[in-house]
XYZ file of C-alpha atoms in Angstrom:
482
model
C 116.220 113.588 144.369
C 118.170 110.942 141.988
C 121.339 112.068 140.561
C 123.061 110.971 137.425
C 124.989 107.695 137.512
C 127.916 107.638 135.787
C 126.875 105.483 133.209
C 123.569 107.971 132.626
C 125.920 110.787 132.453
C 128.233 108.646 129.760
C 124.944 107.931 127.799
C 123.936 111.744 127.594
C 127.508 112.727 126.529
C 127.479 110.562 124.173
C 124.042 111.070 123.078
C 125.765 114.787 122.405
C 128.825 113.593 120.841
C 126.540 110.923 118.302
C 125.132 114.240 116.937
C 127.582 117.348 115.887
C 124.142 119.153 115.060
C 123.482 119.610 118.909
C 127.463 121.010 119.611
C 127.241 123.622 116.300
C 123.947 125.028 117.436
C 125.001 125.030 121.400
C 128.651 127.155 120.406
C 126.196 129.702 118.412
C 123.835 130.198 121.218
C 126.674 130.438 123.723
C 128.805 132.968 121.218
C 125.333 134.751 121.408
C 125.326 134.921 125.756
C 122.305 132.641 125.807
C 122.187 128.781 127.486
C 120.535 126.319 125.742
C 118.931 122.670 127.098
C 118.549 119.619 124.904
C 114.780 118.947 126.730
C 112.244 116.158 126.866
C 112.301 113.175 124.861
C 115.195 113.653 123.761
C 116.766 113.808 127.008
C 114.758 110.553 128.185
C 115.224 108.845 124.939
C 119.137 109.627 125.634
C 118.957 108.181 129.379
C 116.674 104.767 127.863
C 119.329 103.804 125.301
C 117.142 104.833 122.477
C 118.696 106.755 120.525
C 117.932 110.819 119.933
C 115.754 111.446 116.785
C 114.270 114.762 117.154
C 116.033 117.202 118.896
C 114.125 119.579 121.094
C 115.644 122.821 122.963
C 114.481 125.370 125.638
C 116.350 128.409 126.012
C 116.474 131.828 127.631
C 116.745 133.411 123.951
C 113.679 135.218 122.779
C 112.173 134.063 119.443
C 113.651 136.793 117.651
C 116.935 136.002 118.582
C 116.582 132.122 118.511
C 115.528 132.800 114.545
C 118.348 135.544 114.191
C 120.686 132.233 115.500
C 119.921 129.832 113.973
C 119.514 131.587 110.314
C 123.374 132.441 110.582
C 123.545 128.402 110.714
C 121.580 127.217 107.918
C 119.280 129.144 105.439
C 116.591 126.480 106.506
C 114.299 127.940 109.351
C 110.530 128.416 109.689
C 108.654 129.719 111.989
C 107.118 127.064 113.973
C 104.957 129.173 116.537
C 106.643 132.053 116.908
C 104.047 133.133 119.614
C 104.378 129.766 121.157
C 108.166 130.828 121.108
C 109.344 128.008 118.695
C 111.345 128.378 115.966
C 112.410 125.440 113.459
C 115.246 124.600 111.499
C 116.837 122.058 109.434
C 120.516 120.661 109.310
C 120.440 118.078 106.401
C 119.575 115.333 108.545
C 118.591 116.362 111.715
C 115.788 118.695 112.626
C 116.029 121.279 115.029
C 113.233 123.173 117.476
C 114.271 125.663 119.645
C 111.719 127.109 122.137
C 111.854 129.946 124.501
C 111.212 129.263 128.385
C 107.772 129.721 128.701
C 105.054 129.343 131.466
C 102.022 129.031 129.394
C 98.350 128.333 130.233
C 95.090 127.186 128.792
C 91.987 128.890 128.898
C 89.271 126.152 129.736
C 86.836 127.451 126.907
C 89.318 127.650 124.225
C 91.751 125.156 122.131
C 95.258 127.355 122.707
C 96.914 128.086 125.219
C 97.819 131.691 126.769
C 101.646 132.266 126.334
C 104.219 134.317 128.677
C 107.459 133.768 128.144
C 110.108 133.140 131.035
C 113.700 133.126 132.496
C 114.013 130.244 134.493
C 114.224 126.654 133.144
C 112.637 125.416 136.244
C 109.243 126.966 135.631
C 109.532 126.312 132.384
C 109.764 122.307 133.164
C 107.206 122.251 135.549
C 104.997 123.505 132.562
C 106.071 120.054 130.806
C 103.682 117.169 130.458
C 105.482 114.064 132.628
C 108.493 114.087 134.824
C 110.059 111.482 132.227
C 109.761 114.767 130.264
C 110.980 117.615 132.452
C 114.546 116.628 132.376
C 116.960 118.861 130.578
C 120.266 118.827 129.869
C 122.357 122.341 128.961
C 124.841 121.710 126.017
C 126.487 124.939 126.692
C 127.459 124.536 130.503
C 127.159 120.599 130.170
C 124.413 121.037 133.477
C 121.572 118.522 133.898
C 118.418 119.452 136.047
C 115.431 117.355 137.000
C 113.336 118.956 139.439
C 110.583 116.834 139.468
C 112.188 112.964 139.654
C 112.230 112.292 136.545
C 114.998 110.204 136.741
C 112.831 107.919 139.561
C 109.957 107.411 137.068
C 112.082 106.495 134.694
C 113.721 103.865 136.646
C 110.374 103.130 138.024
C 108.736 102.942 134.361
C 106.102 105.571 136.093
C 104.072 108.368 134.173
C 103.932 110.955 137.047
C 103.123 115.010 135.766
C 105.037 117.588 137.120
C 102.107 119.655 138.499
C 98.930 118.197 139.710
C 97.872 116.289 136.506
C 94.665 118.183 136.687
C 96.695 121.303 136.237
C 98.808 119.465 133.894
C 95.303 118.263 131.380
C 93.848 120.996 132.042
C 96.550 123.356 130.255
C 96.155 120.624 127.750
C 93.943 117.912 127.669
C 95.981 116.431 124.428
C 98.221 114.905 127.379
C 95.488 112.443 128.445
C 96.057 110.855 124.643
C 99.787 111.149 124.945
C 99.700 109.278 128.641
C 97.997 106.421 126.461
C 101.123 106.784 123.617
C 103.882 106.314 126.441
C 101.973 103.514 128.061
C 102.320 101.513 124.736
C 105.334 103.094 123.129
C 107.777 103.328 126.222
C 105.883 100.431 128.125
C 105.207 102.942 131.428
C 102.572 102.658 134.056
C 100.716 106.058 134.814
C 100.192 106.310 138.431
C 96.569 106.109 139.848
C 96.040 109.758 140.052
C 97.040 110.146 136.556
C 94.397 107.846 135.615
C 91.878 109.181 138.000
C 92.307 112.534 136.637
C 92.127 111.439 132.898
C 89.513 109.461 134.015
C 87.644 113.115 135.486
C 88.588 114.822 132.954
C 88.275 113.181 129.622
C 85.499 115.146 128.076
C 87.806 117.803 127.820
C 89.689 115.990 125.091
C 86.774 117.357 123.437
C 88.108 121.213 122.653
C 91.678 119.425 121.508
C 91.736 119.818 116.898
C 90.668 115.938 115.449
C 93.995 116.235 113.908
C 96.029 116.306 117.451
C 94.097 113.911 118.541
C 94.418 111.722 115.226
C 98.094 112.193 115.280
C 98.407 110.769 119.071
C 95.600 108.174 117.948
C 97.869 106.806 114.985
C 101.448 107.166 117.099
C 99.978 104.813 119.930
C 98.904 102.482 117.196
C 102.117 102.216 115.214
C 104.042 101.625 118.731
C 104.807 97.734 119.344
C 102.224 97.355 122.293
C 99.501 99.675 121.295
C 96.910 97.164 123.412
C 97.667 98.837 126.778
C 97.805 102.004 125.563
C 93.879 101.788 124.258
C 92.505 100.025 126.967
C 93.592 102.916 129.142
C 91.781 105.251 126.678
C 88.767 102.723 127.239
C 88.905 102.384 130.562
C 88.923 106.188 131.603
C 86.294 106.804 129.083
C 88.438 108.939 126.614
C 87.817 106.375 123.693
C 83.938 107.774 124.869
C 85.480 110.657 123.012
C 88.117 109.452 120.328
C 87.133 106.126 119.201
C 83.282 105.283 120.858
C 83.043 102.395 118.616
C 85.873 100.779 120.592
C 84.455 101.721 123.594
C 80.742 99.863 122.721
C 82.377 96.923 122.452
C 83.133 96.846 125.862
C 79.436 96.579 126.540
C 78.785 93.684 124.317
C 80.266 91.774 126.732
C 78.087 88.507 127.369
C 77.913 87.395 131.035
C 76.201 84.136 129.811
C 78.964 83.201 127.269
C 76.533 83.094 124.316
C 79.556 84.570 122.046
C 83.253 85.981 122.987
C 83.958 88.718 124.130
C 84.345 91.257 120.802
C 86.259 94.046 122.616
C 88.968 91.760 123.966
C 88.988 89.080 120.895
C 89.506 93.187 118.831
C 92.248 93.787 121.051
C 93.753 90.113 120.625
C 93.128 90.864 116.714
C 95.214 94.232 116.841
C 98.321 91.888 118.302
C 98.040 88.911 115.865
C 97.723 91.335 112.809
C 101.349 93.353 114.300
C 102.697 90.014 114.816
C 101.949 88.934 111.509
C 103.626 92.317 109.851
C 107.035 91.565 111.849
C 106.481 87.745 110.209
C 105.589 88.890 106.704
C 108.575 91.481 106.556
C 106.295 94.647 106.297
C 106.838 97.807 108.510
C 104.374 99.152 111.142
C 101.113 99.727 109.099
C 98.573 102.353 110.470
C 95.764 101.006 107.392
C 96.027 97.789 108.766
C 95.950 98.398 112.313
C 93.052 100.824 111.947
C 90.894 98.360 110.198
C 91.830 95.447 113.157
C 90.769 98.021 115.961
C 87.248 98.591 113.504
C 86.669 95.424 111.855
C 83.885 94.199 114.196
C 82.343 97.562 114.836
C 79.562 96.741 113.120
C 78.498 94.247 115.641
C 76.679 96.458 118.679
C 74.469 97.351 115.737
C 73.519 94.150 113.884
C 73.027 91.612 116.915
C 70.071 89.622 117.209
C 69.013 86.519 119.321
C 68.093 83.639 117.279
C 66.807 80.324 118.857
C 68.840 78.255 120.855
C 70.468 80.767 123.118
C 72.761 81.268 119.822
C 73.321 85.362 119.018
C 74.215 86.451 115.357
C 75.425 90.100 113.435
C 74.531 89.268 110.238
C 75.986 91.920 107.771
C 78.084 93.352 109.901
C 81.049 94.282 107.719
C 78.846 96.077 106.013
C 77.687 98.109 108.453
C 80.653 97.987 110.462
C 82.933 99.534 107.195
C 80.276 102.579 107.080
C 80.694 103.242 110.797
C 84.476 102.702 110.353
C 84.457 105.055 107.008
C 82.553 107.715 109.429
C 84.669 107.844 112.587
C 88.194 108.065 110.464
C 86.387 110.529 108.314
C 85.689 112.670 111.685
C 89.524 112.144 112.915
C 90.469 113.799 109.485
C 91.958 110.917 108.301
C 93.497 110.952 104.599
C 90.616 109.781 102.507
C 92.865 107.295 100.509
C 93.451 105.676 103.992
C 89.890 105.762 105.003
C 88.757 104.133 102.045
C 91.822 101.669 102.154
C 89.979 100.557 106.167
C 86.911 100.630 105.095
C 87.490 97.560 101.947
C 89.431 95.970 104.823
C 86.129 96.087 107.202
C 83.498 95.100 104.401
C 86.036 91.911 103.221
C 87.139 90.445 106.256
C 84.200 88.220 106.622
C 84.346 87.263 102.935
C 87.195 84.356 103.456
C 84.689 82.576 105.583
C 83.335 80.976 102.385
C 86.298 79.166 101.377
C 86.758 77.938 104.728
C 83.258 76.363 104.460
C 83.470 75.458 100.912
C 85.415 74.601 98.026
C 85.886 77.921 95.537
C 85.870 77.676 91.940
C 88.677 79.528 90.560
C 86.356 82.141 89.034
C 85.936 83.189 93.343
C 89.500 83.144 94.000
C 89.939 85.917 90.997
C 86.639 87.622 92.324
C 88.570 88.076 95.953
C 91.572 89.508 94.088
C 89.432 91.788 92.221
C 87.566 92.837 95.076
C 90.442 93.856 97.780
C 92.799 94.820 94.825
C 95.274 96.444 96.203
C 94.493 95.813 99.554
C 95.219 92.186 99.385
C 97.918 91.791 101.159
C 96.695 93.674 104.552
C 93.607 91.859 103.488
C 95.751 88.275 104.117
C 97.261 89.719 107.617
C 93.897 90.496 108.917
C 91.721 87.758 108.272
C 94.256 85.592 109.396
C 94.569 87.997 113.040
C 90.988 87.722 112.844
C 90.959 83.825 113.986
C 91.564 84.189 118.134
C 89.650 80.803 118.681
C 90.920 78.863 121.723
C 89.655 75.255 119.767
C 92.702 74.270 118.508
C 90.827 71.900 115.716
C 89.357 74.927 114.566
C 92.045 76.815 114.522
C 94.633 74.626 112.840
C 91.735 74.298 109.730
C 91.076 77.885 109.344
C 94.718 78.660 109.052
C 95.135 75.394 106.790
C 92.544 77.080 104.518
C 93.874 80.522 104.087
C 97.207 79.286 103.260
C 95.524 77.157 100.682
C 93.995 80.208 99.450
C 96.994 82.439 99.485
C 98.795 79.401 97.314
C 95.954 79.125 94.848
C 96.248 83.228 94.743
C 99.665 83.319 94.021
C 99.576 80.301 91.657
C 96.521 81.961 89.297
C 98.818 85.416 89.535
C 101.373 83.436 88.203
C 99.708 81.639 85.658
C 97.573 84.784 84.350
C 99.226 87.905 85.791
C 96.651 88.389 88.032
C 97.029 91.842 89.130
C 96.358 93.724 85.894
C 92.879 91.788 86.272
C 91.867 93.062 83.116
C 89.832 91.981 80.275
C 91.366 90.560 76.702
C 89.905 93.334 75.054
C 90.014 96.657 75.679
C 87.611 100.121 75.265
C 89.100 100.782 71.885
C 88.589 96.987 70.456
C 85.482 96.880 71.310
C 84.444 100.274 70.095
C 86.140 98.597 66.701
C 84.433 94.958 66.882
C 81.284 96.073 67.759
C 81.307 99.718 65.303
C 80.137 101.984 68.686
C 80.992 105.419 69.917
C 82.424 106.050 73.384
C 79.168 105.784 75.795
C 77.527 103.845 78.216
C 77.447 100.247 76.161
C 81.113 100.578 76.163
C 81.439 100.136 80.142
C 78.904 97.449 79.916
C 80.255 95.489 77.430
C 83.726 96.118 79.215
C 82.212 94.475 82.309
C 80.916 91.599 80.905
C 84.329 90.429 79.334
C 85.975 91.421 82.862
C 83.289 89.036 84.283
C 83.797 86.493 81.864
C 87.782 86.197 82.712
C 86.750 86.302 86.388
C 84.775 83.315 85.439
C 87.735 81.722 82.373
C 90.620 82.950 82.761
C 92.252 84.593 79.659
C 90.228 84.081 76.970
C 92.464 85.114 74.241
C 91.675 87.665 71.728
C 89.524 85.477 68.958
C 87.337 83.715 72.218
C 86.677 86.763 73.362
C 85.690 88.628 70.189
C 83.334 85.474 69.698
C 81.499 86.122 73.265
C 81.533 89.470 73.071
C 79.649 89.139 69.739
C 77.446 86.811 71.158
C 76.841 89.242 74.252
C 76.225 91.980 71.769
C 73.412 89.983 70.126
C 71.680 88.561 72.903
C 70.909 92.506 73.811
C 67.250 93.428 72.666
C 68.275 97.413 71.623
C 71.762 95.870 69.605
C 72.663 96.525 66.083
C 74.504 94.327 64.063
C 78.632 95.298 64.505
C 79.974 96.985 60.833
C 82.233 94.426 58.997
């Protein structure tokens, strides 16, 4: 079994020191007669050169006490799980969970797990979900144990479970998801019986809340390298479970090369559109990483042959945004973010026609319109979605979008684009045309909207003149008061 290096020990320490929350909560649980062990990711974040964010500690204190604690601290606690054993708390900047030593269980059937507290750290970290994970470190007596070699796997960059891993999923199967987050997030390798039990076991994701799974989903995609991380949820058939659009991509593969291959070109889509965040200055954006895993969804569903050996999915943004606005919809998703992916799915085809032809300037307002305030994810993932290996190809589809993107931003500059609205509004029409609030209002509305989609600003005498004119041509009109 490893020991700590001097160096390792230095990091921890100062890991400690970097944060007096950790010291002022250890003296109160010591003044108490209780230890208390920084645990987990903290502890491995600590011994990576991370950095500690969330601080996480096991101790022999019962929940009663640890809330009777850490209330005499700060007036900010909540009860976390109390029957769980965790108790929360808040010190301005740094947020505290303390948890008693626990040896807990699932039931197969159900979605919780059966709780008994414990006494002894090392059956509480054998309880833990990776070695990397079942480190801990006791601020009060400055002790470090790591039964389980978690200091190997870490050198190793190895996801190894404390107990047999199907002991370790099977008390809870949210772990399969989270081996997936640490392959991407911390860049680790899970060791072939990790896989081959995930791989056995991944229908039991199924009794796991959509919102645990959701929240693992969106963590692995907001790490830099979420790519690994999903193909092992492909490959051991949890995306069967989580994302099965993904996973039917996989089986559009085309042995006779009469397309590309859509699941890897997705995955090669995912990495442009991240690289092309970093590039544009923006932070890690779950909308727009959602719709590059979906965008091409659509396609299992809308294939067809045509004639010479050439395969088409006509209308498959369509399709694909539906299927896209269902799944996210099933993962619980926020429904301002679900609707945000699905526009992203239906328009990322739509740039395709200014690549093939000139657009009036009427078209360029009509994109604007249409994504709204989705444009600018809109820009990163149409131009992730060219993977093309002709470099001819390649060099005039990105030619073209940045033509677009100049013409976009030279009309928003010329005609403040993003109020997109029309020169008159509900009430000067009402007054022009001597209506009530109702139904002719919206249309006529529209039509002077479609008419500066089509112009430009018309200015305020034009466009009483067309609206007139509009207001004539109409069979059921009345002549406008004076």
């Amino acid at each position: 079994m490893a020991s700590l290096s001097v160096d390792q020990r230095q990091a921890l320490e100062d890991a400690v020191a970097a944060t007096p929350t950790i010291r002022r909560v250890a003296d109160a649980f010591a003044a108490s007669g209780y230890d208390l062990h920084l645990v987990g990711g903290p502890v491995r974040d600590a011994l990576m050169g991370r950095g500690v964010h969330d601080l996480d500690f096991t101790t022999n204190a019962r929940p009663d006490a640890i809330e009777s604690i850490l209330s005499s601290l700060t007036p900010a606690t909540w009860d976390i799980g109390r029957a769980f054993g965790t108790i929360g708390a808040s010190f301005h900047d740094d947020v505290v969970e303390v948890t008693t030593y626990r040896a807990d269980s699932y039931d197969p059937s159900s979605r919780k797990p059966t709780v008994e507290f414990g006494d002894d750290l090392t059956a509480d970290l054998v309880r833990r979900d990776f070695t990397v994970n079942a480190m801990a470190l006791s601020v009060v007596t400055g002790a470090f144990a790591d039964p389980h070699g978690g200091l190997e796997d870490l050198a190793d960059h190895v996801l190894r479970t404390p107990s047999p891993p199907e002991v370790s999923f099977g008390d809870d199967p949210l772990r399969m998801m989270r081996a997936a987050r640490f392959t991407s997030q911390l860049r680790f390798i899970p060791v072939p019986e990790v896989v081959a039990a995930m791989t056995e076991m991944a229908d039991r994701i199924q009794i796991i809340s959509a919102e645990r799974v959701r929240d693992e989903l969106s963590r692995l995609l907001l790490s830099d390298a979420p790519r690994e991380g999903l193909d092992l949820l492909v490959r051991t058939g949890l995306a069967d479970h989580v994302v099965p659009e993904l996973s039917a991509l996989v089986r559009e593969v085309d042995e006779h090369g009469r397309h590309k291959d859509i699941y890897q070109h997705t995955l090669t889509v995912l990495e442009q559109s991240i690289a092309l965040e970093k590039a544009r200055g923006h932070a890690p954006d779950l909308v727009g990483r959602l719709a590059a895993v979906l965008h091409d969804v659509g396609k299992p569903a809308t294939k067809r042959f045509e004639g010479g050996g050439k395969v088409s999915f006509h209308h498959h943004d369509v399709v694909g945004a539906k299927m896209a606005k269902k799944r996210l919809t099933a993962l619980r998703y926020p429904t301002d973010d679900i609707k945000a992916v699905a526009k992203l799915v239906e328009l990322h085809l739509r740039f395709h026609g200014y690549a093939d032809a000139d657009w009036t300037d009427a078209a360029v307002r009509r994109y604007v319109r249409d994504a709204g305030d989705q444009l600018e994810r809109l820009h990163i993932l149409t131009r992730a979605d060219c993977t093309t290996r002709n470099q001819r190809k390649a060099n005039r589809l990105r030619t073209a979008y940045e033509q677009l993107e100049w013409r976009i931003d030279q009309l928003a500059a010329q005609e403040e684009l993003d109020a997109m609205r029309p020169d008159l509004d509900g009430t000067q029409i009402m007054e022009i045309l001597g209506i009530k609030p109702g139904r002719v209002v919206g249309q006529a509305y529209a039509f002077l909207l479609e008419r500066r989609m089509d112009e430009g600003p018309l200015g305020p005498e034009r466009a009483r003149e067309e609206l007139l004119a509009w207001w004539a041509a109409r069979p059921e009109s009345t002549p406008p008061h004076s």
